[in-house]
CSV table of C-alpha atoms in Angstrom, one decimal:
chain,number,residue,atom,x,y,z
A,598,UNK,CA,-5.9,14.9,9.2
A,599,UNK,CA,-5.7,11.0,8.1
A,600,UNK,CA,-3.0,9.7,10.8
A,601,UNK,CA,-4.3,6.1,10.5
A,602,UNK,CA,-2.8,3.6,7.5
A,603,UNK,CA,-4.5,0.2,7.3
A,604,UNK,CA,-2.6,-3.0,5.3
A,605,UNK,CA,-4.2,-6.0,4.9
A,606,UNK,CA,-2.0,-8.7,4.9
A,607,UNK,CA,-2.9,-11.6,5.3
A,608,UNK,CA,-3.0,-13.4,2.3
A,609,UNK,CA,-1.5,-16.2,1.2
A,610,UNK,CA,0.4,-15.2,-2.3
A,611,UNK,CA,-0.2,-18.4,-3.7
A,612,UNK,CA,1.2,-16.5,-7.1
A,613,UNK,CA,4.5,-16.5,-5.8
A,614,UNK,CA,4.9,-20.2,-4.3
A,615,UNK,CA,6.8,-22.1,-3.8
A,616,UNK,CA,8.7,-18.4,-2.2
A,617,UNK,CA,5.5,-17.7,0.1
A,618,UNK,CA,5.1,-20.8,1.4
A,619,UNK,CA,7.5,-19.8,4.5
A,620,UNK,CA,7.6,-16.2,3.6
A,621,UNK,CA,5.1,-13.7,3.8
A,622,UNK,CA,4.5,-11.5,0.4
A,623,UNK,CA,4.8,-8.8,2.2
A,624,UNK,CA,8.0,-9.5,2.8
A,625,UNK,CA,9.1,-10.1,-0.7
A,626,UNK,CA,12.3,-8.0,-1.4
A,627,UNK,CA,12.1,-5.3,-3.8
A,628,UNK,CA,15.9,-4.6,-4.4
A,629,UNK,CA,17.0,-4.5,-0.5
A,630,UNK,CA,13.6,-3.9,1.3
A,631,UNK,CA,10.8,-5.8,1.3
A,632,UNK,CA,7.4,-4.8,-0.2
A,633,UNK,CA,5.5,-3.6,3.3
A,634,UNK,CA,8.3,-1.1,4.0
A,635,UNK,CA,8.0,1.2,1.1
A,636,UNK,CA,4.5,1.4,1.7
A,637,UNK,CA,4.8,2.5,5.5
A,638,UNK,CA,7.4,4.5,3.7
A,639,UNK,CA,5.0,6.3,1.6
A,640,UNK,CA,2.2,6.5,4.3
A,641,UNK,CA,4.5,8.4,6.6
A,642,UNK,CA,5.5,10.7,3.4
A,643,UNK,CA,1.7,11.3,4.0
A,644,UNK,CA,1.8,12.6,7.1
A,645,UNK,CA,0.5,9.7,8.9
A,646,UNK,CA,1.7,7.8,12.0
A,647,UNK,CA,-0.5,5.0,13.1
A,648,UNK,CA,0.1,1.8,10.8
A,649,UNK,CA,-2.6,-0.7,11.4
A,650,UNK,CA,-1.6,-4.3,9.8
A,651,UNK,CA,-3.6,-7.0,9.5
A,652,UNK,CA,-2.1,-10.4,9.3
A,653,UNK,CA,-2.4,-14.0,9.3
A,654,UNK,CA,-0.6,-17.5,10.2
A,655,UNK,CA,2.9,-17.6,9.7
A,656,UNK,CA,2.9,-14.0,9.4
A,657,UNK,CA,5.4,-13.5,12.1
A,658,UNK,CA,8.0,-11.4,10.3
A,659,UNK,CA,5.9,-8.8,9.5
A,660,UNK,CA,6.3,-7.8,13.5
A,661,UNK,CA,9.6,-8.6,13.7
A,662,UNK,CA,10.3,-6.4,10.4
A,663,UNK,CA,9.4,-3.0,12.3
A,664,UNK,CA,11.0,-4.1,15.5
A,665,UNK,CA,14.3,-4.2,17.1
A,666,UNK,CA,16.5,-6.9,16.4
A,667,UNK,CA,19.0,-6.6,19.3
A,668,UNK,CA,21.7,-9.8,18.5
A,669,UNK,CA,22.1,-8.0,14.9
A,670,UNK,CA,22.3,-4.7,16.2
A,671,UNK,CA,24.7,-5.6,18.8
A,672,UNK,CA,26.9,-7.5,15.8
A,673,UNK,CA,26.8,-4.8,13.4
A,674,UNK,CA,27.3,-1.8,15.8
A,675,UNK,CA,30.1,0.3,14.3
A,676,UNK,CA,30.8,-1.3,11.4
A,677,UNK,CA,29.9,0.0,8.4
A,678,UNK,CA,26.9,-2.0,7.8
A,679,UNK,CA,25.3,-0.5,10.8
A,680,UNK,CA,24.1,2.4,8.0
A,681,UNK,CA,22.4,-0.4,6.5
A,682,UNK,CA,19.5,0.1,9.3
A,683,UNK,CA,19.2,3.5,9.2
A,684,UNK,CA,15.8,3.7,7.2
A,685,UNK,CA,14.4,1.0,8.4
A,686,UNK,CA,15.1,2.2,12.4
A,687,UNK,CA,13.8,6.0,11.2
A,688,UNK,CA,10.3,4.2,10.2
A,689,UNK,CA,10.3,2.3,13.9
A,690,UNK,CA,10.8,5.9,15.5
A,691,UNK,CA,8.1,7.5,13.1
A,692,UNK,CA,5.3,5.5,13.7
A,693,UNK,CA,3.1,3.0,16.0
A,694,UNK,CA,2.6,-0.4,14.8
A,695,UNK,CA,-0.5,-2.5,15.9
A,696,UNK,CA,-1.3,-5.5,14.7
A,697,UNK,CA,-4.5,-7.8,14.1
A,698,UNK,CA,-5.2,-11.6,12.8
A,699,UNK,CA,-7.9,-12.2,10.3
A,700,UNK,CA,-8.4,-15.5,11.2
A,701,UNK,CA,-10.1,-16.4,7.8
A,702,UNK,CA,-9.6,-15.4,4.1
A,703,UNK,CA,-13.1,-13.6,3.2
A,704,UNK,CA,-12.0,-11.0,0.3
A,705,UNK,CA,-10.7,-7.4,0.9
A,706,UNK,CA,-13.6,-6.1,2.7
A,707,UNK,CA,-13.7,-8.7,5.1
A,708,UNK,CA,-9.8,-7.5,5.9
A,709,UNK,CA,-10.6,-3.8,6.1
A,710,UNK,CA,-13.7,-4.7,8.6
A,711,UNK,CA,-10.7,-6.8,10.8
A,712,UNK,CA,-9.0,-3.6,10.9
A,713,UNK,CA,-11.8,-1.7,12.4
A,714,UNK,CA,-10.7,-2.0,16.2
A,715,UNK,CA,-7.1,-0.8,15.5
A,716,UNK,CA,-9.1,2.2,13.7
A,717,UNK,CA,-11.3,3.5,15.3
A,718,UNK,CA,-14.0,6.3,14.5
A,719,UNK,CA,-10.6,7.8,12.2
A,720,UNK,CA,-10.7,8.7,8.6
A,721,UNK,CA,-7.8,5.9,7.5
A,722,UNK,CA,-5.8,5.2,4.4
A,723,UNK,CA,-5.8,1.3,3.3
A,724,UNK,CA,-2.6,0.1,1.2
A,725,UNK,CA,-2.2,-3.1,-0.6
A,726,UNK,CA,1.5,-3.5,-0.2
A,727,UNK,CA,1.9,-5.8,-3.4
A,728,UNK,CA,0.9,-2.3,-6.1
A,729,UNK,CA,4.4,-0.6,-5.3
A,730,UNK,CA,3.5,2.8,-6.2
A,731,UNK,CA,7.0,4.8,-7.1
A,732,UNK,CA,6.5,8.5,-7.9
A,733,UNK,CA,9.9,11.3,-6.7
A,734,UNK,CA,8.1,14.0,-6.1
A,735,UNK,CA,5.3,12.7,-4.3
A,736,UNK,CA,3.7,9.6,-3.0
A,737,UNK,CA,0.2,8.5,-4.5
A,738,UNK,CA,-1.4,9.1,-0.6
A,739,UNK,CA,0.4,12.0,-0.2
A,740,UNK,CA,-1.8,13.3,-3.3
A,741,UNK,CA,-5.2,11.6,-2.2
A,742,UNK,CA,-4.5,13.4,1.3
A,743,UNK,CA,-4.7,16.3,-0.1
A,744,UNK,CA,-8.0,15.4,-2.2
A,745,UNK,CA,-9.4,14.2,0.7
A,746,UNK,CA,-8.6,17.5,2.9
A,747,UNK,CA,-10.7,18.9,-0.1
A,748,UNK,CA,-13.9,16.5,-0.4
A,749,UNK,CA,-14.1,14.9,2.6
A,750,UNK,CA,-15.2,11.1,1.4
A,751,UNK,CA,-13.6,8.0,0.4
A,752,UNK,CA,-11.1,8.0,-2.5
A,753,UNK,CA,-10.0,5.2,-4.7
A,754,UNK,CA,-6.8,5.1,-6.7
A,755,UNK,CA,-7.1,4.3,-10.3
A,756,UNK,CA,-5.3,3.5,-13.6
A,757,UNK,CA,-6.3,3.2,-17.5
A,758,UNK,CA,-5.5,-0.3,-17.7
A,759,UNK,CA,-6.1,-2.3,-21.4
A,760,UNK,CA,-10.0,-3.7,-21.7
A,761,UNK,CA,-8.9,-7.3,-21.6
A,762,UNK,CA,-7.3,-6.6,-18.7
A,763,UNK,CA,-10.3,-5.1,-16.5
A,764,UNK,CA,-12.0,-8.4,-15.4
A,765,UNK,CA,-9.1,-8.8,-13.0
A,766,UNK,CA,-9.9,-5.1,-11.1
A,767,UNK,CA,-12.8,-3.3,-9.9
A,768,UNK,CA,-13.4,-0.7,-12.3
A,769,UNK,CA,-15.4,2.1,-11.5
A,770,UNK,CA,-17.6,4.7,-14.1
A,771,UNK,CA,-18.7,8.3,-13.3
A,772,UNK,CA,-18.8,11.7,-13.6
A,773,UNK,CA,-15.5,13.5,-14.6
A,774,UNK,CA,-15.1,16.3,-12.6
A,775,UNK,CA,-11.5,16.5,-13.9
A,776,UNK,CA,-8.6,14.9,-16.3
A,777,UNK,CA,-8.0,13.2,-13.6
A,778,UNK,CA,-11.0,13.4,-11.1
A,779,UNK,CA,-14.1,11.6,-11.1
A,780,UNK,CA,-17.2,11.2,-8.6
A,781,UNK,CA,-17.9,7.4,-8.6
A,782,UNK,CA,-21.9,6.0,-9.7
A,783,UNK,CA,-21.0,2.9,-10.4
A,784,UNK,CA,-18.4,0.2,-9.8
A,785,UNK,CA,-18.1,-3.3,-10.5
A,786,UNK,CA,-15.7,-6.0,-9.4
A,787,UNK,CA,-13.6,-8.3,-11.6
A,788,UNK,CA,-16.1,-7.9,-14.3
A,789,UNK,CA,-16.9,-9.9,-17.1
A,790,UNK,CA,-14.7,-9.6,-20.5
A,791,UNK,CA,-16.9,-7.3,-22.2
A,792,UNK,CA,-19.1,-5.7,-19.6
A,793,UNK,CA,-16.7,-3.5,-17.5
A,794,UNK,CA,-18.1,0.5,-17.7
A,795,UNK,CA,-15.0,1.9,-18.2
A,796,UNK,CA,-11.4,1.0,-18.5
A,797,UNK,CA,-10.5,2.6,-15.2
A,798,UNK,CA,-9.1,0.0,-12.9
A,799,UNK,CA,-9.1,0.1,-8.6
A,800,UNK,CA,-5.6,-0.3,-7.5
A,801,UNK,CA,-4.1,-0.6,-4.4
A,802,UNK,CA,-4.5,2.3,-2.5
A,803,UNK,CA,-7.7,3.9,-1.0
A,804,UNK,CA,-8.7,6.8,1.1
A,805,UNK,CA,-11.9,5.9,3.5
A,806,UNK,CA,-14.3,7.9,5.6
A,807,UNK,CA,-15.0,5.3,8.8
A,808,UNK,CA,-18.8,4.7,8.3
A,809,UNK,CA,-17.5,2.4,5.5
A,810,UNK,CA,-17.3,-0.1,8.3
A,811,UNK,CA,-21.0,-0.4,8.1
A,812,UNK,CA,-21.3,-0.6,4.9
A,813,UNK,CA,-19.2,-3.6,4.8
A,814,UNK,CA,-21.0,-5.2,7.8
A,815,UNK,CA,-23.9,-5.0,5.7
A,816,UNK,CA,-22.0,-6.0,2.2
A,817,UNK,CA,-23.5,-9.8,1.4
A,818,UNK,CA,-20.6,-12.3,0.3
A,819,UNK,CA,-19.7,-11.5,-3.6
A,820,UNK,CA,-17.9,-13.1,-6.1
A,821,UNK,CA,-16.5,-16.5,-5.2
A,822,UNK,CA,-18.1,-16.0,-1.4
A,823,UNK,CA,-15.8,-12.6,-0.8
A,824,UNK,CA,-16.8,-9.8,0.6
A,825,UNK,CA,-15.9,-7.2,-1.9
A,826,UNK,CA,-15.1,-3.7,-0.7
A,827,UNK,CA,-16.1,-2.2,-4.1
A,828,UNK,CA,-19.6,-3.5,-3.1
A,829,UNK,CA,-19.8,-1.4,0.1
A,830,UNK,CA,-17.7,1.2,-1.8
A,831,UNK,CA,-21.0,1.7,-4.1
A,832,UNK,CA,-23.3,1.8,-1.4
A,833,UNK,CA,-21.3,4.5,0.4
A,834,UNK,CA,-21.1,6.2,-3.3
A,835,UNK,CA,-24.9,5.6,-4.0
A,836,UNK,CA,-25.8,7.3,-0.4
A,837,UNK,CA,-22.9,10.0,-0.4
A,838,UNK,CA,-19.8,10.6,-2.0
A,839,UNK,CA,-16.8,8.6,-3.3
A,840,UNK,CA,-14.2,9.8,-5.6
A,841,UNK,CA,-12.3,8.1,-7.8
A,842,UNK,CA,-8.3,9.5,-8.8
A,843,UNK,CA,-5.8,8.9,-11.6
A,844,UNK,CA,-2.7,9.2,-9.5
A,845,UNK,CA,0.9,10.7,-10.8
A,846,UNK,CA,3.4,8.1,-10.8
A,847,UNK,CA,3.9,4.1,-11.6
A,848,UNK,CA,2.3,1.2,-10.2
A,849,UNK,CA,3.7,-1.9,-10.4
A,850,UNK,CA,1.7,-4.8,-9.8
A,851,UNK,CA,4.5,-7.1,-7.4
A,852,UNK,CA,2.0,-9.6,-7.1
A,853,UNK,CA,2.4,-11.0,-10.5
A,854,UNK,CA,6.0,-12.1,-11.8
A,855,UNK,CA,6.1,-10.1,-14.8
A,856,UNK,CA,5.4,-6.9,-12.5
A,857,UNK,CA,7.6,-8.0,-9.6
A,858,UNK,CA,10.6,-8.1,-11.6
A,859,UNK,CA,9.6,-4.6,-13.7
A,860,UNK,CA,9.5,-3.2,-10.3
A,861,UNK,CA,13.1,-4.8,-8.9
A,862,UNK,CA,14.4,-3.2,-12.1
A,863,UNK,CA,12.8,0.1,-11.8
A,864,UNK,CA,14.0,0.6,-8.3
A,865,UNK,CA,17.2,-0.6,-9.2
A,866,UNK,CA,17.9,1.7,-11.7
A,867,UNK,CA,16.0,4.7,-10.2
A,868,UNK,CA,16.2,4.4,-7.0
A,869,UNK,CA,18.8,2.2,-5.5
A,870,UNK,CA,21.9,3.7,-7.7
A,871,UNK,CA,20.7,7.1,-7.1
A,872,UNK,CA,20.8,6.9,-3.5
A,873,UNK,CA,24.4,5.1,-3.5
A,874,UNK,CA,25.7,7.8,-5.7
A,875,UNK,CA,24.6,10.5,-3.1
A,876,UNK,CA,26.0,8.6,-0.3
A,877,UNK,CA,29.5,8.2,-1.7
A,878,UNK,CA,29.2,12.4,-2.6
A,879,UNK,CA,28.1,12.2,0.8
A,880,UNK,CA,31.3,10.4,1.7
A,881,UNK,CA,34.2,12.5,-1.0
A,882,UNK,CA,32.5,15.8,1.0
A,883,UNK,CA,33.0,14.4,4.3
A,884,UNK,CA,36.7,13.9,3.2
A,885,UNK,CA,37.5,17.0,1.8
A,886,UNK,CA,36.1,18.8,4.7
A,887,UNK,CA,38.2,16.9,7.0
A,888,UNK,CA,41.0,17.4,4.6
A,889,UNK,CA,40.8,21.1,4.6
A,890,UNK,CA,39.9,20.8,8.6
């Protein structure tokens, strides 16, 4: 079972400055939570209980996020905002949070290696918390978990995206075992306009077995001097087994504008209303029975 979820965070966002300047992008709200929370939200949907985050400088509400804030708590308590905190205290109680600095910014695979300690010898999920993944029946690593429980290997999370649109993914090529299953033989990252093998884009979510750790200790420094998971991803497909998924469900991309403000408007409209509806049926059936009582 995969009880261990890794997020590396601890980039900068310099797509949304002047906003991350003080602020991590983590921490950007979608609606009324920030980015981070839905996916710990969607990790413990997936059964798992051990959230792993790596962060950076400045990065202090991240912590404070899933802890207790005591001088609110104590200002709030039995008003009706105090059901404000009711998700976000559930996630505190269903989880451990451990936390890591990486104390320089050397690509993706270079984050998931600083992760390693809080880790461990554990099969682990990794979540880019800027891709909100939204889908009501179940959560994108809800469905790779139950891939992996099948295969046994590192997963990857992808998307047809449009081919002028590849050279800013890793896009992988292979066999299709599937419509939406493939066994990975090749993957490239941010390639070229013109040279990607396929259309199908790496988003942010992954399933990985733990000797990927080596592979990334032995990864040499990519493009612009990164360390690029994708290349220790192909090594560990070129040796074993990685797959690669076409996931049920939508992705927006939060770290761009355009997809920041799809997604506030998506979870407005889907998500937030819905859930204020049921809690004022909630409330009118609370009545009634009290009336009847």
């Amino acid at each position: 079972m995969i009880k261990h979820c890794l997020f590396p965070a601890a980039g900068y966002g310099t797509r949304f400055l002047p906003a991350t300047k003080s602020m991590p992008k983590e921490m950007m709200p979608v609606v009324n939570k920030p980015l981070i929370e839905y996916g710990v939200e969607e990790a413990i949907q997936a059964g798992m209980n051990h959230m792993a985050i790596v962060t950076g400088r400045g990065k202090h509400t991240l912590m404070d996020h899933f802890d207790k804030n005591y001088e609110l708590e104590h200002q709030i308590s039995g008003s009706s905002k105090e059901s404000l905190l009711t998700d976000i205290r559930s996630l505190i109680d269903s989880a451990s949070y451990t936390y890591i600095r990486q104390r320089e910014m050397k690509g993706l695979g270079h984050a998931i290696l600083t992760g390693k300690e809080l880790i461990g010898d554990n099969p682990f999920a990794v979540v880019l918390a800027d891709d909100l993944c939204v889908n009501e029946e179940q959560g994108v690593l809800a469905q790779m978990v139950a891939l992996y429980n099948k295969f046994r290997c590192s997963i990857v999370a992808v998307e047809e995206v449009p081919e002028t649109e590849t050279h800013k993914y890793g896009v992988i090529a292979g066999e299709q075992l599937k419509d939406n299953l493939f066994r990975v033989d090749n993957m490239v990252e941010k390639p070229e306009s013109g040279t990607a093998p396929s259309n199908l884009a790496i988003i942010g979510r992954y399933i990985l077995t733990p000797d990927i750790f080596e592979h990334i200790e032995n990864t040499e420094p990519g493009k612009g001097g990164e360390i690029q998971i994708t290349d220790a991803l192909l090594k560990q497909a070129q040796q074993g087994c990685v797959m690669a998924y076409k996931f049920k469900g939508k992705r927006f991309d939060c770290g761009s504008v355009e997809g920041y403000m799809e997604a506030t408007n998506y979870c407005y409209h889907n998500l937030y209303l819905s859930s204020q509806a049921g809690d004022q049926s909630k409330v009118k059936q609370d009545s009634k029975a009290l009336s009847a009582a």
